[in-house]
XYZ file of C-alpha atoms in Angstrom:
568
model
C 0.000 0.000 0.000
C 1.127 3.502 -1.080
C 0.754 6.950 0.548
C -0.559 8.870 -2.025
C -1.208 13.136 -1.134
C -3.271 14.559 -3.777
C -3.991 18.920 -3.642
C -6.054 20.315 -6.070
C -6.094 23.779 -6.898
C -7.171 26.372 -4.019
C -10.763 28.018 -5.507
C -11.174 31.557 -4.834
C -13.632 32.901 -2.138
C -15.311 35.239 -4.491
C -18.557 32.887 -5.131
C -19.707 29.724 -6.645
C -17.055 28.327 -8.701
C -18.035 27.367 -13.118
C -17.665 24.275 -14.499
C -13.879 25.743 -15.602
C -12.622 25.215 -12.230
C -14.036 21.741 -11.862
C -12.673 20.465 -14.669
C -9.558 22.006 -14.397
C -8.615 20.809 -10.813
C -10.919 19.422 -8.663
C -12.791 16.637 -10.982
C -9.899 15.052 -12.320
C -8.104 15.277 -8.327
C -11.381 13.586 -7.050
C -11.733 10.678 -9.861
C -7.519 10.037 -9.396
C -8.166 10.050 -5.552
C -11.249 7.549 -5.702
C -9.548 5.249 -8.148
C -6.268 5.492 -5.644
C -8.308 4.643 -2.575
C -10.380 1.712 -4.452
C -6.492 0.289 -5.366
C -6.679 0.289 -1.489
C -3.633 2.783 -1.180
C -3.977 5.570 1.734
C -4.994 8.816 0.266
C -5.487 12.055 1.692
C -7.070 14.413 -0.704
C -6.287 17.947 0.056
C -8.453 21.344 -0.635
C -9.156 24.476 0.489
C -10.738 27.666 -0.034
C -8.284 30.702 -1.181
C -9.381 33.636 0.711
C -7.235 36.235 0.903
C -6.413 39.130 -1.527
C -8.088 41.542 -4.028
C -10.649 39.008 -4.960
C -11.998 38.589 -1.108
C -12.177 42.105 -0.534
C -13.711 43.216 -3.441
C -16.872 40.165 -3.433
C -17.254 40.881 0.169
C -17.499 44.834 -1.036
C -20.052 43.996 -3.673
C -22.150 41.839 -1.179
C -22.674 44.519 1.162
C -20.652 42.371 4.292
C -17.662 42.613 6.168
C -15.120 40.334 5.034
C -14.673 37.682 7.343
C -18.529 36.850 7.603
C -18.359 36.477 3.896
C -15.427 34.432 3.554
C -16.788 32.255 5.822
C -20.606 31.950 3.937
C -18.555 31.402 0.973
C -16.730 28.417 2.299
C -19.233 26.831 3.899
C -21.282 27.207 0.134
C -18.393 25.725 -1.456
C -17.758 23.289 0.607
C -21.670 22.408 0.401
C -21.378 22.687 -3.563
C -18.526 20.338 -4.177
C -19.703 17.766 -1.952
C -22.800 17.440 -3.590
C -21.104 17.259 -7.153
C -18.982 14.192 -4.797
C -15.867 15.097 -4.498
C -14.456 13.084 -2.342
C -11.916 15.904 -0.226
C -11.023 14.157 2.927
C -10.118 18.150 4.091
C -11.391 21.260 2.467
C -9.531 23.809 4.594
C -9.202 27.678 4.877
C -6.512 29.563 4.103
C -7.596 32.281 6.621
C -7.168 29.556 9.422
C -4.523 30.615 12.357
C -2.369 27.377 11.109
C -1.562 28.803 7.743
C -0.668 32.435 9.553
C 1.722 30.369 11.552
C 3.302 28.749 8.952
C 3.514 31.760 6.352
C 5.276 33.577 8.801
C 7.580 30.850 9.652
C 8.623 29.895 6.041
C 9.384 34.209 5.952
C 11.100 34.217 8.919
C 13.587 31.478 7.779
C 13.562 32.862 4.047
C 14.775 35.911 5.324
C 17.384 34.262 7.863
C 18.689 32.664 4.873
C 19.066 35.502 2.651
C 16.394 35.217 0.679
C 14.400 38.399 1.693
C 14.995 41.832 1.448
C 12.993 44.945 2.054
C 12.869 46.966 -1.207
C 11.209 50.523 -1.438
C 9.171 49.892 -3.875
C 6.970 51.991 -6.729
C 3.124 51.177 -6.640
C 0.576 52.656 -7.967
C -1.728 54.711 -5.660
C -5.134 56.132 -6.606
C -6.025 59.735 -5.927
C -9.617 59.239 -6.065
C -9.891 56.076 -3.262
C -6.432 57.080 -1.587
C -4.716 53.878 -1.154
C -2.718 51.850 -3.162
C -3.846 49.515 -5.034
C -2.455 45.916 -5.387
C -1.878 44.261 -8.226
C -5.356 42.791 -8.594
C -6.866 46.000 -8.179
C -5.800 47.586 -10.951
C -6.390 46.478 -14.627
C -5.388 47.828 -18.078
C -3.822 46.411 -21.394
C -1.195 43.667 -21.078
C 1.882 45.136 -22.757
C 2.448 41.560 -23.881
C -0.469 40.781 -25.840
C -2.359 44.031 -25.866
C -5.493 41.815 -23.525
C -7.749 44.658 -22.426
C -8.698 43.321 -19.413
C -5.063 42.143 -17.814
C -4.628 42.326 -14.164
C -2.080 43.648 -12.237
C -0.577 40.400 -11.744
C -1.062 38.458 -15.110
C -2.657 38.446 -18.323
C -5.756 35.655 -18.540
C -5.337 35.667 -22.476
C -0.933 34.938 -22.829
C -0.673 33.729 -19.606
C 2.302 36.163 -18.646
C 2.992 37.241 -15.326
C 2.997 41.073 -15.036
C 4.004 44.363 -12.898
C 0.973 46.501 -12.274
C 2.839 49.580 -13.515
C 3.626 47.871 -17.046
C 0.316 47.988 -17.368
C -1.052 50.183 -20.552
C -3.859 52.834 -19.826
C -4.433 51.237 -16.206
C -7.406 51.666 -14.139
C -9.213 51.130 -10.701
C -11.143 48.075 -9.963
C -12.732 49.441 -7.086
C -13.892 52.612 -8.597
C -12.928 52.637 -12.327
C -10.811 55.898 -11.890
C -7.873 56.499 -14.044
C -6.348 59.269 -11.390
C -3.555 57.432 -10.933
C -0.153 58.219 -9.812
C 3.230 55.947 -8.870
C 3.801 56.047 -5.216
C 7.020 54.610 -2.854
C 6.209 51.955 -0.260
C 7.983 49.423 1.666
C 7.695 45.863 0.992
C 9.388 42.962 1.223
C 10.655 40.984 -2.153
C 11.617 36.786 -2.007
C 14.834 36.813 -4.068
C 13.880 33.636 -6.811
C 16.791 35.472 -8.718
C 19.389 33.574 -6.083
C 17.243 30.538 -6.705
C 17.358 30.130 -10.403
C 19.475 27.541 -10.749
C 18.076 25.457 -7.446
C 14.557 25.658 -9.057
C 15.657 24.760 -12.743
C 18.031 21.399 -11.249
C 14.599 21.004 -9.663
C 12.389 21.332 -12.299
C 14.872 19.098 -14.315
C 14.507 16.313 -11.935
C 10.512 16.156 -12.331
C 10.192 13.530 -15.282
C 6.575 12.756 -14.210
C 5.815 16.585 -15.285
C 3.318 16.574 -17.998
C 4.635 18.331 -21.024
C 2.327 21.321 -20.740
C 3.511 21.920 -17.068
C 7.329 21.546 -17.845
C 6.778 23.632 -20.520
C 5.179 27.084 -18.438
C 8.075 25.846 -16.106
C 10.782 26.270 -18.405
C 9.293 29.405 -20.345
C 9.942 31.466 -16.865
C 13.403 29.638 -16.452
C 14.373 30.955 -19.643
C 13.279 34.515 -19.253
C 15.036 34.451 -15.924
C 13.276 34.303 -12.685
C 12.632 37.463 -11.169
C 12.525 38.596 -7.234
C 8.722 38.697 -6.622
C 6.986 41.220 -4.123
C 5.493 38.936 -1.390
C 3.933 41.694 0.714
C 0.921 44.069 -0.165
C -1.068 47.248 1.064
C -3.801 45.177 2.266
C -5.876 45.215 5.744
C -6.918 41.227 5.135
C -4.368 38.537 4.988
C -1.387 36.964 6.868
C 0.258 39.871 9.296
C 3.481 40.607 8.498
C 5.686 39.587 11.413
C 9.331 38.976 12.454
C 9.978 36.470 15.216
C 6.473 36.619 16.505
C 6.240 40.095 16.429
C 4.573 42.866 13.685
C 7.158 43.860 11.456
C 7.758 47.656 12.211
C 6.575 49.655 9.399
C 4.660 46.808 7.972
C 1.938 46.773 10.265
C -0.729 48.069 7.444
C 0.423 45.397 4.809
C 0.057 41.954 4.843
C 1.835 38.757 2.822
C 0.929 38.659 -0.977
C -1.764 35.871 -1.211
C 0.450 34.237 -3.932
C 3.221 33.798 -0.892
C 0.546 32.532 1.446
C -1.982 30.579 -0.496
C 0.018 27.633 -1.510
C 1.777 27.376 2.057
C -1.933 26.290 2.589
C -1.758 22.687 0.829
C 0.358 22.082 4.002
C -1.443 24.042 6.561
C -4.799 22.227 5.615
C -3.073 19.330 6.329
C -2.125 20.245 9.503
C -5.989 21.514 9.979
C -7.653 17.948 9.276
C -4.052 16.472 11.464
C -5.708 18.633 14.207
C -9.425 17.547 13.408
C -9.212 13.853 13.347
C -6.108 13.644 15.123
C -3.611 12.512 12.183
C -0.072 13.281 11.863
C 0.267 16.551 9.230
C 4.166 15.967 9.196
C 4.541 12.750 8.285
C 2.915 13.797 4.684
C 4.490 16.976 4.262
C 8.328 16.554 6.547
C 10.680 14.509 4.571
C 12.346 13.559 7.958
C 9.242 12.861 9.825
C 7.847 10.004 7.252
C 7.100 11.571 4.396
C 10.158 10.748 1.854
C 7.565 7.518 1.002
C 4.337 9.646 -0.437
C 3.567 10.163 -3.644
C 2.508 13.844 -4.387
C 0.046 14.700 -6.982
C -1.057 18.416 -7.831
C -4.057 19.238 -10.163
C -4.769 22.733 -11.311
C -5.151 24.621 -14.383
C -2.013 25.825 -16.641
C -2.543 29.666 -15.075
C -1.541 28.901 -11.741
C 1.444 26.636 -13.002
C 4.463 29.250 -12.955
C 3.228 29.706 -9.141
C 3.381 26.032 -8.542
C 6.672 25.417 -10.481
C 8.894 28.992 -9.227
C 7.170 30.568 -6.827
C 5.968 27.784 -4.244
C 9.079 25.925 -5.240
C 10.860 28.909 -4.076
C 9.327 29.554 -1.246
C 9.817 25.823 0.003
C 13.171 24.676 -1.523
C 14.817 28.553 -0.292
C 13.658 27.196 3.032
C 16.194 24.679 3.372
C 14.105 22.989 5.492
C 12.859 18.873 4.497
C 9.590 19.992 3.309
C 7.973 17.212 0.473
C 7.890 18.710 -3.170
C 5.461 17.673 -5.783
C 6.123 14.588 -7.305
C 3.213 15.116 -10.684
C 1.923 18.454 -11.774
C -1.076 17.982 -13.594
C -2.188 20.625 -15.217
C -4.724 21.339 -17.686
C -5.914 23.628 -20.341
C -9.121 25.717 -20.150
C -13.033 24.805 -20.476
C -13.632 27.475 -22.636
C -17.336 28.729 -22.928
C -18.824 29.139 -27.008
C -15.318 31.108 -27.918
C -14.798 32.816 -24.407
C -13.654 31.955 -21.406
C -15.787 30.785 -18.332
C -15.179 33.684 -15.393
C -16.206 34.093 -12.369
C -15.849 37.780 -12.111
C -17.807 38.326 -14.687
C -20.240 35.606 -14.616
C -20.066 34.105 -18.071
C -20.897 30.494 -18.234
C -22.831 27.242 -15.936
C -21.964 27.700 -12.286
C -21.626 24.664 -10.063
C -24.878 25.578 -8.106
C -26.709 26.481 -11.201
C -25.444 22.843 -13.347
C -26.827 20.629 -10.481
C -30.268 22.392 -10.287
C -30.741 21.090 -13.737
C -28.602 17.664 -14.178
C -27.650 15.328 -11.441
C -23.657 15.049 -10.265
C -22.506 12.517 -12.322
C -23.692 13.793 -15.754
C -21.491 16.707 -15.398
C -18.754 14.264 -13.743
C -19.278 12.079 -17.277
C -19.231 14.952 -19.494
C -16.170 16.926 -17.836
C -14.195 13.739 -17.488
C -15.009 12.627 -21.157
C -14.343 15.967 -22.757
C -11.544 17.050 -20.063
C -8.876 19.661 -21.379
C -6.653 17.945 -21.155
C -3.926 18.388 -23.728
C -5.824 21.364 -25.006
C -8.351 23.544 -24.558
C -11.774 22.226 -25.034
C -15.500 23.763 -25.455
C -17.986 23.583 -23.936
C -21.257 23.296 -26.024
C -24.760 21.885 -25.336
C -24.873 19.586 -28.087
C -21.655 17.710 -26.364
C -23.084 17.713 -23.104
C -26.517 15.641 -24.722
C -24.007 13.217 -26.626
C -22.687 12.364 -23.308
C -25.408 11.848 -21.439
C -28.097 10.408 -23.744
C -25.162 8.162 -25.700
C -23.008 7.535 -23.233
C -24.712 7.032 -20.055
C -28.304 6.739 -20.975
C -28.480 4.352 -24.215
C -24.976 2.261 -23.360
C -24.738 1.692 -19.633
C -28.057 2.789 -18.462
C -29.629 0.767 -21.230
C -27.525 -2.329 -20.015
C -28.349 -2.452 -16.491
C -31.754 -1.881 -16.630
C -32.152 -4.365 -19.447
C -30.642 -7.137 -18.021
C -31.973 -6.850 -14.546
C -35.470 -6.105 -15.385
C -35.275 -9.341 -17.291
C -33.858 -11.169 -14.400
C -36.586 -9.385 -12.638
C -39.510 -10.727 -14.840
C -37.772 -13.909 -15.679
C -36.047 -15.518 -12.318
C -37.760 -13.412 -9.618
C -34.983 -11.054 -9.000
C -32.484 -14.008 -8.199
C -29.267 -14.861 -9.624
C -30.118 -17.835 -11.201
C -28.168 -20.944 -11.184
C -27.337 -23.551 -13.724
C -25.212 -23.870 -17.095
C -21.060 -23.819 -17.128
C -20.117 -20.247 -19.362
C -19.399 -21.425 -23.655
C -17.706 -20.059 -26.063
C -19.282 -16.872 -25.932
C -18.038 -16.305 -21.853
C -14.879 -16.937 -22.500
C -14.213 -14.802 -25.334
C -16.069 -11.927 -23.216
C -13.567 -13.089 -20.185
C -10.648 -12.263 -22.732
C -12.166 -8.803 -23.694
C -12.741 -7.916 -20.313
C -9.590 -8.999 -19.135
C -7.784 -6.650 -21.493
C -10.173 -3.555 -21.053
C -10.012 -3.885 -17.235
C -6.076 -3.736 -17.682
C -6.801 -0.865 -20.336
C -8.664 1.261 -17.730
C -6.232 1.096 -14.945
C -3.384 1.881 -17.071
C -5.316 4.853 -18.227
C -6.447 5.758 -14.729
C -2.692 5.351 -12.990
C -1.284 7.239 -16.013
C -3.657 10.271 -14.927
C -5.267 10.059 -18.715
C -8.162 11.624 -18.273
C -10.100 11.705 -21.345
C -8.256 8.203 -22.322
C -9.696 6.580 -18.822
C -13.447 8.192 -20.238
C -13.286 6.317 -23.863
C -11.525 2.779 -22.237
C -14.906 3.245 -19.592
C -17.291 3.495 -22.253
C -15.864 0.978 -24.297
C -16.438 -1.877 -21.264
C -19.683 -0.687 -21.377
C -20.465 -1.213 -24.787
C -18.428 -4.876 -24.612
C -21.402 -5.577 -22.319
C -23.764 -4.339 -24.572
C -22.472 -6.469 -27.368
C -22.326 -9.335 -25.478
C -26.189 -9.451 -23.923
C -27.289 -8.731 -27.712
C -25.012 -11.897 -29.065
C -26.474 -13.742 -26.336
C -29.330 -12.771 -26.274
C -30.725 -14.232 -23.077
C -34.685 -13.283 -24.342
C -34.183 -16.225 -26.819
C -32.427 -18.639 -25.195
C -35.022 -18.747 -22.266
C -37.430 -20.101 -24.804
C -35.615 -23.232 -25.496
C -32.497 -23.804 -23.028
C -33.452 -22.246 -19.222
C -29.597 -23.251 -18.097
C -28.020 -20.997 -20.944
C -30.101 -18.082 -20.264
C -29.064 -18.551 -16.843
C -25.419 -18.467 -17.945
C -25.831 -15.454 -19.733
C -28.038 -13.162 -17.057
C -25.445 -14.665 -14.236
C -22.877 -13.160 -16.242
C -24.425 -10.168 -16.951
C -25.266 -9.076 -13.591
C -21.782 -9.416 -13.032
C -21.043 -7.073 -15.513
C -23.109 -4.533 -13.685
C -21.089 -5.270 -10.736
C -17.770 -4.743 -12.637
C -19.106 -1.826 -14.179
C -19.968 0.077 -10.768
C -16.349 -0.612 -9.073
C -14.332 0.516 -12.531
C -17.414 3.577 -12.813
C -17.020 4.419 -9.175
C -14.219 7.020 -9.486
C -16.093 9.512 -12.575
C -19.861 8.402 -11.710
C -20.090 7.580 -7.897
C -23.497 8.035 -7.432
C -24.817 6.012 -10.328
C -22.007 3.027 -9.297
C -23.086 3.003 -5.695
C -26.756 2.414 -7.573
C -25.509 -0.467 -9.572
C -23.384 -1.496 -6.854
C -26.346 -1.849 -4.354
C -28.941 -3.136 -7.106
C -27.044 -6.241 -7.181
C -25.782 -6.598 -3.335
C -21.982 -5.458 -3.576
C -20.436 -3.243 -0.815
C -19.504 0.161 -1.689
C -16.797 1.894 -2.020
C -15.767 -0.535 -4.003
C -12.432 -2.294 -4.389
C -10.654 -1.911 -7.587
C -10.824 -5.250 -10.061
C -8.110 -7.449 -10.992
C -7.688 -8.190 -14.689
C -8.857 -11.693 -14.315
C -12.356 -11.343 -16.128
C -13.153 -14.863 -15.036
C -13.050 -14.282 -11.099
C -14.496 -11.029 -11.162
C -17.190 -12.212 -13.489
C -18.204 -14.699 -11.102
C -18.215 -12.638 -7.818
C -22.137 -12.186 -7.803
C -22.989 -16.065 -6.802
C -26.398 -17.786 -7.775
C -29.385 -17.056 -5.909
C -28.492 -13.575 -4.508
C -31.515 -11.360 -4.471
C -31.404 -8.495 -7.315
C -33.419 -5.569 -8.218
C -33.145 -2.867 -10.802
C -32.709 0.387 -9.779
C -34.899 3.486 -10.951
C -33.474 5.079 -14.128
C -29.814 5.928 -13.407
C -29.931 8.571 -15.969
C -33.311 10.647 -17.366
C -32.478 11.708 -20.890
C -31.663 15.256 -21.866
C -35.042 16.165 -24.039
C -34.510 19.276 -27.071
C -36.984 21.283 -24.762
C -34.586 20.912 -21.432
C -32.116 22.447 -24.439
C -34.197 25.254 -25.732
C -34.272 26.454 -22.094
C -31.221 26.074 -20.732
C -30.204 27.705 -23.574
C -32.924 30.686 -22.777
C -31.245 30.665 -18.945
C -27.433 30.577 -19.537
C -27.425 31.961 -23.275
C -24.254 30.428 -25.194
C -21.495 33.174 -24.282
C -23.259 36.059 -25.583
């Protein structure tokens, strides 16, 4: 048994999160830790809501509240949200909670003992009209890069770059749109990744599990030279700025840049369910406490990947203390919405909230997982989401289960029948199985996403094959023991299909699972299609479920279509 640690991308406070940011981080986290924890290794599945910053202050702003009550309402909805969709966190932290503070300061406090911080007086850009400065996120303007009209002071959303607030062209105020702007000095404290370059690239270098698209952002900033990066910010909410314990004088008005304290949180959420349910934090995260023997696994999307591959890596490796680095970077493209982007700021797109009001959890699970972006961006569009569902899950593994036990239903009472040794037929369905099932957990272990969707959906239509070759609703007529063969083996199908289904459709597996008596969660298959085809023994009650999946109908279309629009 392994110790796998998976962390998916911290989700902003600032409201429900679109089907983007599923996709992009937590989905494909929550389907790698399910299949993980049905292999029976020991996962701990790491999340948390990112609450600090521009973003916080301005959706608390907006909603009229102060901005610790909303931080916490919008944690608790999150939280709420995802688990409903299933994902499977076993912590989904804070990053406002005292043990980040604690260990944000430390990792400055022993940056800074090494070297590796400096204060700087610095040139920011202050606005007349709402006198204070305004960090990076606050301001927004043309990227000089790409000539994006709506960059932010900290990167561009369309090239990806990372960016100085005052390189910004024609630059303006978030919080009140004014363009009376001026350059101001302040003090603030910079993390010297220039001192770190070549500790960070030997470190990148050594990665070979890095996807290409990660190693790739990783290497672009390597090769333009790492720069030192601000990690302190004119901000009343965030981590205080402290030096041994104690407020930094002159810095008691700023706080640490939430791109110096966010990621620290990975760790501190560990320590946060550690101190919940009484686990050990350190032995996942302290290379000299236990932790040089887990596996480390990060999913996010390819924006926050220069943070994840310079800037955390920084923070953790200038440290010089035995803290675990990522051992995978997943990353992935964006979910793009009818030749946009999905965004949260400006609400463009299917929220979380909003897609499970009109589609159960798993359809979106199926459709995400099948379409992921994976190696490149993908769009969204209404006519893929109905292929998925109506094709995929409806008419191929809907179809099967309720086929086959509705017939054992009307047929042999809702028992597993007995009689008949398996033919011809059985054994050249154990062979296909056999190499699918060895197909699908190559394709989950390898983190293939959309590769782990198609080898899915091709077991299920193996089954589907199969019952119409069969064809049990013939057989009955003239040979009772080989219709008995073939619904035996069928309904163990079913019972296959929900353990290799559980980590993409939970809900609908734990259906199957329970419509023909297996225990779930389920324990992951061997690729010996003969023993796990013969699990479900003769005369065990079964009983099909209600439809696992309604079908998407052209007027469910017209109107979603009428709700969300398609990126107008």
């Amino acid at each position: 048994m392994s110790r796998i640690l998976i962390t998916s991308a911290l989700p902003y406070i600032n409201g429900v999160k679109h089907l983007g940011n599923l996709a992009g981080s937590m989905l494909p986290a929550d389907v790698h830790a399910r299949f993980q924890r049905a292999r029976g290794h020991e996962v701990l599945y790491i999340c948390a809501t990112d609450e600090h910053g521009t973003p916080a202050e301005l959706a608390a702003s907006a909603a009229g509240q102060d901005v610790f009550t909303y931080c916490q309402e919008q944690h608790e909805a999150q939280h709420t949200i995802g688990r409903a969709f299933g994902l499977s966190w076993d912590w989904f932290g804070r990053s406002s909670s005292p043990q980040n503070a604690r260990l944000t300061q430390h990792f400055a406090d022993v940056l800074e003992d090494r070297g590796l911080i400096e204060e700087r007086t610095d040139k920011l850009v202050y606005s007349i009209d709402d006198a204070r400065f305004l960090p990076d996120r606050y301001i927004e303007g043309t990227c000089p890069i790409c000539a994006f009209e709506k960059a932010r002071g900290d990167q561009c959303d369309n090239c990806n770059s990372l960016l100085d607030p005052i390189d910004l062209k024609n630059p303006y105020s978030v919080i009140s749109g004014s363009r009376n702007l001026e350059v101001r000095e302040t003090r603030h404290l910079y993390l010297l990744q220039s001192r770190l370059q070549d500790e960070i690239r030997t470190w990148v270098d050594s990665k070979a599990e890095f996807p290409a698209l990660a190693r790739s952002i990783a290497n672009k900033h390597l090769d333009e030279g790492l720069i030192d990066r601000g990690i302190t910010r004119d901000l009343a909410w965030g981590v205080p700025v402290t030096r041994g314990g104690q407020p930094r004088i002159g810095f008691e008005s700023k706080v640490f840049y939430v791109w110096f304290d966010a990621p620290i949180e990975y760790i501190a959420a560990t320590e946060e369910w550690a101190d919940a349910n009484g686990g050990d934090w350190r032995s996942w995260w302290r290379t000299d406490e236990g932790a040089e023997g887990v596996r480390y696994l990060e999913f996010m999307g390819k924006d926050n990947v220069a943070f994840h591959t310079v800037s955390f890596p920084a923070t953790v490796l200038g440290s010089g203390e035995p803290w675990k680095t990522v051992d995978v970077l997943k990353a992935f493209n964006w979910l793009n919405w009818y030749g946009g982007k999905f965004s949260t700021s400006e609400g463009r797109g299917v929220f979380m909230d909003a897609a499970l009001e009109i589609l159960p959890p798993d359809c979106w699970r199926w459709y995400l997982t099948a379409n992921s972006p994976e190696h490149s961006d993908s769009a969204f569009t209404w006519d893929q989401l109905v292929a998925a569902v109506n094709r995929d899950l409806a008419d191929v593994l809907g179809n099967f289960v309720n086929r086959i036990l509705k017939f054992c239903e009307a047929r042999f009472a809702g028992v597993v029948p007995e009689g008949g040794t398996p033919g011809p037929l059985e054994e050249k369905l154990f062979a296909e199985v056999s190499a699918r099932i060895a197909d699908i957990t190559d394709q989950f272990e390898a983190i293939e996403i959309r590769k782990s969707a198609q080898a899915l959906r091709s077991l299920w239509v193996l089954g589907n094959e199969y019952l119409q070759e069969a064809a049990p609703w013939t057989a009955i007529k003239t040979d009772p023991e080989r219709a008995a063969v073939i619904v035996r083996t069928a309904i163990n199908l079913v019972g296959l299909y929900a353990r290799v289904s559980s980590p993409v459709i939970p809900f609908a597996a734990e259906a199957m699972a329970l419509a023909v008596g297996e225990s779930f969660p389920p324990v992951w298959p061997t690729a010996d299609a003969g023993g796990e085809l013969s699990r479900i023994p003769a005369g065990r009650p079964v009983t099909a479920p209600p439809v696992l999946f309604r079908k998407i109908e052209d007027a469910d279309i017209v109107a979603w279509g009428e709700r969300f629009g398609a990126g107008d």
